[in-house]
């Protein structure tokens, strides 16, 4: 099961903001640390980061070993929410852990000592898929509360949520992952020959019924225009796309059929919005993510088809705007903010 860690990186202490900027906002070049990264660790990192650059964070031991004990529970796939505070007391980055390792030499080379006890940040965790989010602390309280009289309104120290808490929070963020192992060829063949489980059939039937209803609602005719690029397509090339991820929707939101979905074409817009590589700002204008590859065909697509456009759904359905706001805060891959800036 995927767990979620909560990592403070606030500007209250100058060293924390500097560390965050140096190794999370900006990646390090592995080749710059040949003396600090042993050959066995370097081999793992080169496999994980073929580009030669990596992002990471480090923990000190902690006065009562608390942080160390939590660090030992981190595994590849664990999600990390970075809390950078500010006036809104907000978590502003989400990342996935790829590798954990103890390395005092690298910790000393990258960061100053922990001012609380003059110890190095030597318990490292390397990151991937680092992206901006905007989650006020108060919004997370229902998922991280440990008692009803909970009054804390900011993240003071490194923490690790329980399985139950992590599951609830990931569902809220629309992050649904299959944690089952990838089958080998023999296991795949068995699953194909054995057919689909009844529970899968039931889920598929329900999902298809929902899609048929939404498509009939949004696409009553043979053609329609994509709400993002504005081009008219045959309806077979259009989808009823959830603005707020379906997995994150409450029952009430899923039933808000006229506002929770929009029309998106399969020739780029649906996939780009789903992955957060485009978003819609508070004025309805389409945003292009800085995470787009500058030399990829997807970059050419957004520059040609989407740059400067306004989202039709945003302008025609004001009740949809809260869902676009959720997508912008949680799914859109914006630029990371730096504590204190």
CSV table of C-alpha atoms in Angstrom, one decimal, residues 226-231 233 265 267-269 272 278 286 288 297-310:
chain,number,residue,atom,x,y,z
A,226,UNK,CA,-13.7,20.3,-27.8
A,227,UNK,CA,-13.9,22.6,-24.8
A,228,UNK,CA,-10.2,23.1,-24.8
A,229,UNK,CA,-8.9,23.4,-28.4
A,230,UNK,CA,-12.2,24.5,-29.8
A,231,UNK,CA,-12.1,22.3,-32.9
A,233,UNK,CA,-14.9,16.6,-34.3
A,265,UNK,CA,-10.8,15.5,-27.9
A,267,UNK,CA,-6.2,14.0,-30.3
A,268,UNK,CA,-4.3,15.5,-27.4
A,269,UNK,CA,-6.5,17.6,-25.2
A,272,UNK,CA,-2.9,16.6,-21.6
A,278,UNK,CA,-2.4,21.8,-19.3
A,286,UNK,CA,-5.5,27.6,-20.7
A,288,UNK,CA,0.7,25.3,-20.5
A,297,UNK,CA,5.4,16.7,-30.2
A,298,UNK,CA,3.1,17.5,-27.2
A,299,UNK,CA,4.9,20.8,-26.8
A,300,UNK,CA,4.2,21.6,-30.5
A,301,UNK,CA,0.6,20.6,-30.0
A,302,UNK,CA,-0.1,22.9,-27.1
A,303,UNK,CA,1.7,25.8,-28.8
A,304,UNK,CA,-0.3,25.4,-32.0
A,305,UNK,CA,-3.7,24.3,-30.6
A,306,UNK,CA,-4.0,25.7,-27.1
A,307,UNK,CA,-1.7,28.7,-26.4
A,308,UNK,CA,-3.8,31.8,-25.8
A,309,UNK,CA,-7.1,30.0,-25.8
A,310,UNK,CA,-9.9,30.2,-23.2
